[in-house]
């Protein structure tokens, strides 16, 4: 039976790279049927604010697999990119980027045996896109990390390691500084890793991870990380092995997988038969593996490696003097189908199983203990502190401290006079022996609001008797 795949050609150079993949698949004699669908610039220009028509969404719902070219969001049309819409609609929470040395491609790292996969959480973190202006001069973004989202991507990384016969998973976080958000990701990694005793589990701080990727990239096998870190280190990884012309990617969710190269639509190169289809062809190999066409995936990869590494056939991005265009390079890949190299270790790929997510085991107790009220003010820390202390006198709360940009400024810590902005966090704890009632929080906010403009509040609570909030720099 034919395997049906949604095919989105995309914008700019998209039709050329996707066309190259279609030709190769056809020559391989695979029983793949394409449902060709639209998304991107043309759709935005026709007036659809998402850039993704309903027919395309329905096709992906049916086929569960899409191969796509890059999409543009033309200036003046739509606020959100069609790529982000697709990722969100199908919750493709795992962005995977293989980083492999490709013989024949000149890089500073030739001969270093680089062969790892970056697994980036693709939905949460700062990319949830929850942003606010807090004052005319201060903006805020919420970094959301969830236990569920973390467990999904961490299990995915271990399962990917198993499916590809890999031996190590590094979890890269900034848990040393962001103790609750990045700390949660690390904690879940530590909870999940014993379920995979066959895989070595190593935590690494993200900055050290970047450092090691540059110095000793060969030590990595799988790196799993949160969204923003993953965005940066996956591009760092692509840079180690030859850049945009060769970087493949997959966006995988529980039900749908979308395959696309890392590069964009490179509009200046569109329609000139000059661009490199290698990235999308390696991406197509990832798709074939997802479709459990393991032999075909290996055959396509080997043909690419033969063309680049043995025949030394390149498009002009890799060799300026080369006479080969996109079409001629694709011809070479097709001619080399069936040829083998010894370049990449042969992996015994197995189907990827997405692990079950466990519910938290322990019973959780929660107790409200106070409130942080964020205010806009031009006062000095001393003046604001005295004012808020006076306001709290008749309430069940006491002012514990005020911080500015995360540093305690009241009571003063000593040292240099702090360089403050107009955005302050006032921390109030309940007075001894009191129970927190919402009505009292609301009365406090109202009283603060009479004197100062507040724009944001956070309830402070303990989970299992441990604070569910961090201290300000310098807070006792
Ligand atoms: P880009 O990746 O399109 O191009 C940057 C440069 O990289 C190009 O000028 C070209 O020199 C080179 N390049 C890229 N792909 C190549 C290839 N296959 N062969 C040879 N050289 C290649 O990045 P950009 O210029 O920042 O973005 C252009 C458009 O693409 C923007 O509208 C952007 O939003 C969109 N974009 C889409 C995606 C996606 O759909 N996933 C990803 C990135 C950018």
XYZ file of C-alpha atoms and ligand atoms in Angstrom:
520
model
C 0.000 0.000 0.000
C 1.268 3.470 -0.843
C 2.490 5.631 2.023
C 0.853 9.047 1.714
C 2.839 12.163 2.621
C 1.733 15.812 2.564
C 4.131 17.810 0.407
C 4.511 21.570 0.840
C 6.883 23.057 -1.700
C 7.212 26.335 0.164
C 8.666 29.655 -0.926
C 11.824 30.895 -2.633
C 14.162 27.957 -3.222
C 11.557 25.566 -1.705
C 10.178 24.222 -5.016
C 13.722 23.443 -6.211
C 14.848 21.523 -3.113
C 11.498 19.765 -2.740
C 11.552 18.991 -6.473
C 14.951 17.378 -6.038
C 13.632 15.171 -3.196
C 10.594 14.162 -5.269
C 12.801 13.123 -8.193
C 15.092 11.037 -5.978
C 12.168 9.279 -4.283
C 10.643 8.533 -7.672
C 13.913 7.073 -8.973
C 14.176 4.892 -5.877
C 10.896 3.275 -6.863
C 9.333 3.828 -3.452
C 5.590 3.565 -3.135
C 5.100 7.068 -1.750
C 2.133 9.156 -2.807
C 2.299 12.931 -2.349
C -0.610 15.153 -1.367
C 0.636 18.498 -2.643
C -0.564 21.370 -0.429
C -0.011 25.089 -0.066
C 1.345 27.210 2.810
C 3.427 30.357 3.148
C 3.784 33.626 1.239
C 1.172 33.036 -1.469
C -1.430 32.015 1.109
C -0.691 35.048 3.312
C -1.029 37.298 0.259
C -4.406 35.781 -0.534
C -5.513 37.131 2.844
C -5.279 34.122 5.169
C -3.670 35.420 8.384
C -2.203 32.043 9.406
C -0.523 31.287 6.072
C -1.775 27.679 6.351
C -5.052 26.806 4.555
C -7.591 24.400 6.015
C -6.960 21.856 3.225
C -3.282 21.689 4.243
C -4.199 21.144 7.892
C -6.688 18.440 6.916
C -4.140 16.738 4.694
C -1.567 16.594 7.515
C -4.273 15.320 9.890
C -4.853 12.484 7.401
C -1.300 11.637 6.381
C 0.412 12.410 9.743
C 3.648 13.093 7.840
C 4.702 16.176 5.897
C 7.788 17.091 3.897
C 8.063 20.828 3.498
C 10.150 23.532 1.943
C 10.845 26.812 3.757
C 8.010 29.280 4.314
C 8.123 33.065 4.370
C 5.931 35.481 6.271
C 5.762 38.475 3.900
C 6.075 41.827 5.676
C 2.651 43.337 6.277
C 0.777 40.002 6.224
C -0.033 38.034 9.370
C 1.675 38.326 12.717
C 2.759 34.727 13.247
C 4.931 32.671 10.921
C 3.286 29.750 9.121
C 6.094 27.529 10.466
C 5.225 28.390 14.045
C 1.537 27.799 13.261
C 2.282 24.335 11.874
C 4.448 23.428 14.867
C 1.785 24.627 17.267
C -1.194 23.033 15.467
C 0.423 19.612 15.407
C 2.387 19.967 18.647
C 5.612 18.749 17.108
C 7.370 18.999 20.438
C 10.655 17.405 19.380
C 12.963 19.194 16.995
C 15.811 16.894 16.080
C 18.911 17.953 14.213
C 21.516 15.356 13.320
C 25.021 16.848 13.353
C 27.312 14.600 11.325
C 30.631 15.166 9.671
C 30.100 14.882 5.936
C 33.225 13.703 4.163
C 34.231 15.983 1.321
C 32.740 19.101 2.904
C 35.468 21.444 4.066
C 35.064 22.607 7.652
C 37.408 23.487 10.485
C 36.535 20.105 12.015
C 37.350 17.690 9.195
C 38.239 14.191 10.351
C 36.888 14.695 13.867
C 34.156 12.040 13.671
C 31.373 14.363 14.737
C 28.139 12.406 14.970
C 25.446 13.539 17.380
C 21.824 14.637 17.464
C 20.482 17.768 19.136
C 16.992 17.159 20.534
C 15.348 20.502 21.217
C 12.075 20.930 23.092
C 10.016 22.771 20.507
C 6.878 24.104 22.222
C 7.586 25.575 25.661
C 10.135 27.856 27.287
C 10.384 31.469 26.124
C 8.943 30.370 22.763
C 5.500 30.027 24.295
C 5.580 33.686 23.249
C 3.975 35.126 26.394
C 5.390 38.636 26.482
C 4.331 41.873 28.102
C 5.485 45.447 28.304
C 5.593 46.063 32.048
C 6.384 49.762 31.998
C 7.254 52.018 29.051
C 10.892 50.969 29.507
C 10.709 47.367 30.740
C 9.513 44.272 28.850
C 8.988 40.750 30.145
C 8.707 37.235 28.675
C 7.497 34.240 30.647
C 9.746 31.200 30.542
C 7.364 28.276 30.965
C 8.832 24.857 31.634
C 6.442 22.046 32.525
C 6.981 18.618 34.016
C 4.900 17.073 31.242
C 6.696 18.885 28.407
C 10.079 18.080 29.940
C 9.260 14.412 30.423
C 7.989 14.116 26.835
C 11.167 15.493 25.283
C 13.531 13.732 27.679
C 11.895 10.344 27.066
C 11.979 11.145 23.345
C 15.742 11.741 23.562
C 16.367 8.421 25.328
C 14.101 6.561 22.896
C 15.894 8.200 19.962
C 19.228 7.089 21.434
C 17.900 3.525 21.617
C 16.386 3.613 18.110
C 19.702 4.785 16.678
C 21.918 2.528 18.797
C 23.467 5.498 20.598
C 24.997 5.206 24.056
C 24.853 8.618 25.794
C 22.364 11.399 26.415
C 23.606 14.768 27.660
C 20.956 16.995 29.215
C 22.039 20.640 28.801
C 20.458 23.190 31.162
C 21.100 26.378 33.074
C 19.781 24.780 36.292
C 22.605 26.363 38.293
C 21.017 29.804 37.796
C 17.377 29.145 36.837
C 16.698 26.754 39.675
C 12.950 26.327 39.209
C 12.520 26.315 35.403
C 15.743 24.796 34.092
C 15.984 23.012 37.451
C 12.691 21.228 36.718
C 14.043 20.042 33.357
C 17.166 18.682 35.073
C 15.128 17.061 37.845
C 12.870 15.288 35.336
C 15.983 14.112 33.449
C 17.308 12.622 36.691
C 13.943 10.950 37.396
C 13.548 9.523 33.888
C 17.110 8.366 33.194
C 16.980 5.226 35.462
C 14.311 3.863 33.068
C 17.088 3.698 30.443
C 19.939 1.842 32.203
C 21.496 0.972 28.812
C 22.106 4.681 28.067
C 24.592 6.847 29.953
C 22.844 9.964 31.310
C 24.989 13.069 31.846
C 23.911 16.543 32.925
C 25.935 19.430 31.513
C 25.534 23.165 32.029
C 24.524 24.726 28.713
C 27.432 27.170 28.510
C 29.904 24.353 29.083
C 27.987 22.321 26.497
C 28.529 25.081 23.901
C 32.203 25.253 24.890
C 32.625 21.456 24.591
C 30.756 21.385 21.265
C 33.418 23.684 19.860
C 36.412 22.052 21.558
C 35.450 18.358 21.644
C 32.319 17.828 19.527
C 33.101 14.139 19.177
C 32.174 13.458 22.837
C 28.451 13.982 22.173
C 25.910 11.380 21.092
C 22.495 12.913 21.921
C 21.996 16.331 23.536
C 18.540 17.128 24.925
C 17.727 20.669 25.978
C 15.074 23.345 26.416
C 13.783 25.418 23.502
C 15.960 28.554 23.510
C 19.203 26.740 24.304
C 18.284 24.170 21.667
C 17.680 26.852 19.062
C 21.184 28.187 19.583
C 23.165 24.975 19.987
C 21.459 23.248 17.068
C 22.681 26.071 14.812
C 26.100 25.809 16.430
C 26.000 22.107 15.565
C 25.060 22.825 11.925
C 27.971 25.252 11.736
C 30.430 22.557 12.861
C 29.615 20.312 9.913
C 29.083 22.623 6.955
C 26.136 24.913 7.571
C 22.781 25.584 5.997
C 23.291 23.805 2.677
C 23.582 20.448 4.454
C 21.631 20.747 7.753
C 18.613 18.431 8.078
C 15.835 18.584 10.672
C 12.671 16.879 11.830
C 9.814 18.193 13.960
C 8.183 15.226 15.632
C 5.054 15.078 17.756
C 3.029 12.255 19.273
C 0.840 12.052 16.176
C 2.394 14.109 13.392
C 5.920 14.569 12.048
C 6.994 17.442 9.808
C 10.311 17.210 7.974
C 12.129 20.293 6.703
C 15.683 21.469 6.119
C 17.083 24.042 8.533
C 17.606 26.702 5.867
C 15.080 29.331 4.817
C 13.744 30.351 1.418
C 16.946 32.177 0.317
C 14.847 34.310 -2.068
C 17.848 35.794 -3.892
C 18.772 32.318 -5.131
C 15.265 31.210 -6.095
C 14.727 29.762 -9.563
C 18.402 29.955 -10.563
C 19.287 26.247 -10.351
C 22.194 27.104 -8.047
C 21.190 26.080 -4.530
C 22.181 22.953 -2.688
C 19.435 20.335 -2.189
C 21.629 18.248 0.179
C 19.924 19.507 3.371
C 16.480 18.563 2.135
C 17.740 15.232 0.787
C 19.238 14.325 4.182
C 15.918 15.492 5.677
C 14.112 13.159 3.272
C 16.245 10.293 4.587
C 15.027 11.153 8.111
C 11.463 11.055 6.810
C 12.017 7.661 5.168
C 13.301 6.312 8.473
C 10.209 7.695 10.210
C 8.122 5.827 7.606
C 10.146 2.730 8.569
C 11.725 2.604 5.099
C 15.092 1.898 6.723
C 16.842 0.431 3.681
C 15.757 3.296 1.447
C 16.865 5.866 4.060
C 20.344 4.297 4.214
C 20.505 4.094 0.428
C 19.711 7.790 0.044
C 22.262 8.787 2.709
C 24.934 6.583 1.165
C 24.294 8.031 -2.278
C 24.660 11.571 -0.887
C 27.874 10.595 0.908
C 29.228 8.981 -2.249
C 28.361 12.040 -4.361
C 29.935 14.480 -1.896
C 32.715 12.420 -0.323
C 33.999 10.225 -3.158
C 32.871 11.859 -6.366
C 33.454 15.327 -4.874
C 30.447 16.691 -6.729
C 29.301 19.938 -5.144
C 26.920 22.788 -5.802
C 28.427 26.260 -5.860
C 27.824 27.079 -2.190
C 30.452 24.419 -1.386
C 32.720 24.863 -4.413
C 32.568 28.170 -6.262
C 34.233 26.709 -9.365
C 31.736 23.839 -9.689
C 29.662 23.746 -12.883
C 26.905 21.734 -11.123
C 23.525 23.278 -10.497
C 20.734 21.916 -8.311
C 19.453 19.695 -11.132
C 22.878 18.301 -12.096
C 23.738 17.585 -8.458
C 20.424 15.735 -8.093
C 21.237 13.769 -11.283
C 24.514 12.696 -9.649
C 22.732 11.590 -6.452
C 20.294 9.556 -8.549
C 23.132 7.942 -10.528
C 24.887 7.024 -7.294
C 21.886 5.297 -5.708
C 23.023 1.832 -4.675
C 26.672 2.868 -4.175
C 28.091 2.465 -0.682
C 30.716 4.291 1.313
C 32.441 3.401 4.552
C 32.093 6.925 5.897
C 29.310 6.701 8.417
C 29.120 3.897 10.936
C 26.223 1.703 9.906
C 23.535 2.033 12.521
C 20.873 -0.571 13.074
C 17.984 1.809 13.168
C 14.844 0.630 14.867
C 11.399 2.246 14.935
C 11.201 5.080 17.449
C 8.804 4.425 20.308
C 7.517 7.439 22.165
C 7.646 6.670 25.873
C 4.605 6.898 28.141
C 4.422 9.954 30.370
C 4.049 9.158 34.053
C 1.903 11.195 36.407
C 3.705 12.611 39.459
C 4.043 9.874 42.054
C 4.006 11.803 45.304
C 1.103 13.667 46.840
C 1.700 17.388 46.683
C 0.823 19.829 49.469
C 0.548 23.527 48.632
C 0.397 26.467 51.045
C 0.105 30.135 50.102
C 2.557 32.280 52.057
C 2.578 35.688 50.423
C 2.489 37.762 47.277
C 4.901 39.625 45.005
C 3.445 42.849 43.623
C 5.272 44.458 40.707
C 4.940 48.235 40.555
C 6.067 51.039 38.291
C 7.633 53.888 40.215
C 10.079 56.773 39.868
C 10.752 56.849 43.648
C 14.036 55.858 45.264
C 14.213 52.395 46.905
C 14.073 54.048 50.360
C 10.996 56.156 49.504
C 9.177 53.232 47.874
C 10.094 50.906 50.763
C 8.748 53.299 53.410
C 5.561 53.867 51.411
C 4.860 50.131 50.958
C 5.672 49.385 54.616
C 3.115 51.975 55.679
C 0.506 50.484 53.324
C 1.119 46.973 54.736
C 0.792 48.077 58.397
C -2.971 47.629 58.497
C -2.924 44.385 56.455
C -2.050 40.776 57.382
C 1.144 41.192 55.330
C 4.622 42.563 56.001
C 6.977 43.915 53.359
C 9.991 41.560 53.213
C 12.038 43.270 50.549
C 11.958 45.144 47.257
C 14.052 44.075 44.310
C 14.891 45.855 41.088
C 15.964 43.703 38.129
C 16.178 40.751 40.544
C 18.540 42.406 43.052
C 17.384 43.370 46.537
C 17.452 47.167 46.857
C 15.366 47.575 50.010
C 16.389 47.123 52.739
C 19.647 48.343 51.191
C 22.448 45.765 51.002
C 25.288 48.277 51.197
C 27.897 48.581 48.474
C 27.294 50.738 45.416
C 24.054 52.664 44.987
C 21.944 50.360 42.774
C 21.351 51.422 39.166
C 17.576 51.029 39.173
C 14.827 51.119 36.528
C 11.134 52.000 36.925
C 10.055 48.349 37.541
C 10.042 47.084 41.145
C 9.071 43.834 42.807
C 7.707 44.207 46.318
C 7.636 40.952 48.292
C 5.022 40.592 51.030
C 4.841 37.638 53.393
C 1.918 36.861 55.680
C 2.471 37.971 59.248
C 3.071 35.191 61.797
C 0.044 32.970 62.503
C -2.078 34.310 59.600
C -3.709 32.282 56.810
C -3.689 33.690 53.319
C -7.104 34.634 52.002
C -7.611 35.918 48.447
C -9.731 38.808 49.712
C -6.766 40.070 51.748
C -4.440 39.832 48.752
C -6.948 41.832 46.716
C -7.256 44.453 49.484
C -3.461 44.779 49.608
C -3.267 45.221 45.827
C -6.018 47.804 46.004
C -4.207 49.697 48.763
C -0.904 49.582 46.828
C -2.769 50.714 43.702
C -3.967 53.898 45.382
C -0.350 55.139 45.624
C 1.561 53.218 42.935
C 0.794 51.769 39.492
C 0.963 47.978 39.789
C 1.006 45.791 36.650
C 1.691 42.248 37.731
C 1.282 39.991 40.764
C 2.581 36.549 41.666
C 1.191 34.486 44.508
C 3.951 32.962 46.611
C 3.422 29.424 47.794
C 5.273 26.465 49.188
C 5.092 23.040 47.594
C 5.723 20.228 50.070
C 7.076 22.860 52.511
C 9.715 24.080 50.016
C 9.410 27.582 48.547
C 7.899 27.619 45.059
C 9.738 30.857 44.308
C 13.339 31.954 44.275
C 14.970 34.590 46.429
C 16.172 37.897 45.033
C 19.936 38.401 44.772
C 20.936 39.359 48.286
C 17.621 38.389 49.916
C 18.136 36.787 53.322
P 18.082 31.509 4.479
O 18.428 30.209 5.091
O 16.941 31.506 3.545
O 19.329 32.048 3.655
C 20.543 32.537 4.185
C 21.669 32.311 3.182
O 22.114 30.962 3.303
C 21.245 32.450 1.726
O 21.375 33.742 1.244
C 22.184 31.498 1.027
O 23.406 32.134 0.760
C 22.433 30.406 2.057
N 21.590 29.208 1.813
C 20.475 28.841 2.478
N 20.026 27.670 2.025
C 20.864 27.285 1.045
C 20.912 26.160 0.188
N 20.024 25.158 0.249
N 21.913 26.106 -0.714
C 22.826 27.057 -0.784
N 22.853 28.151 0.000
C 21.874 28.260 0.903
O 17.850 32.555 5.652
P 17.211 34.008 5.633
O 17.740 34.781 4.465
O 17.415 34.534 6.996
O 15.652 33.786 5.442
C 14.960 33.935 4.209
C 13.482 33.644 4.449
O 13.295 32.286 4.837
C 12.827 34.504 5.523
O 11.549 34.881 5.076
C 12.721 33.575 6.706
O 11.650 33.906 7.545
C 12.467 32.240 6.013
N 12.890 31.069 6.810
C 12.074 29.996 6.818
C 12.445 28.856 7.513
C 11.515 27.670 7.505
O 10.573 27.662 6.742
N 11.757 26.672 8.327
C 13.669 28.810 8.201
C 14.511 29.924 8.162
C 14.116 31.071 7.463
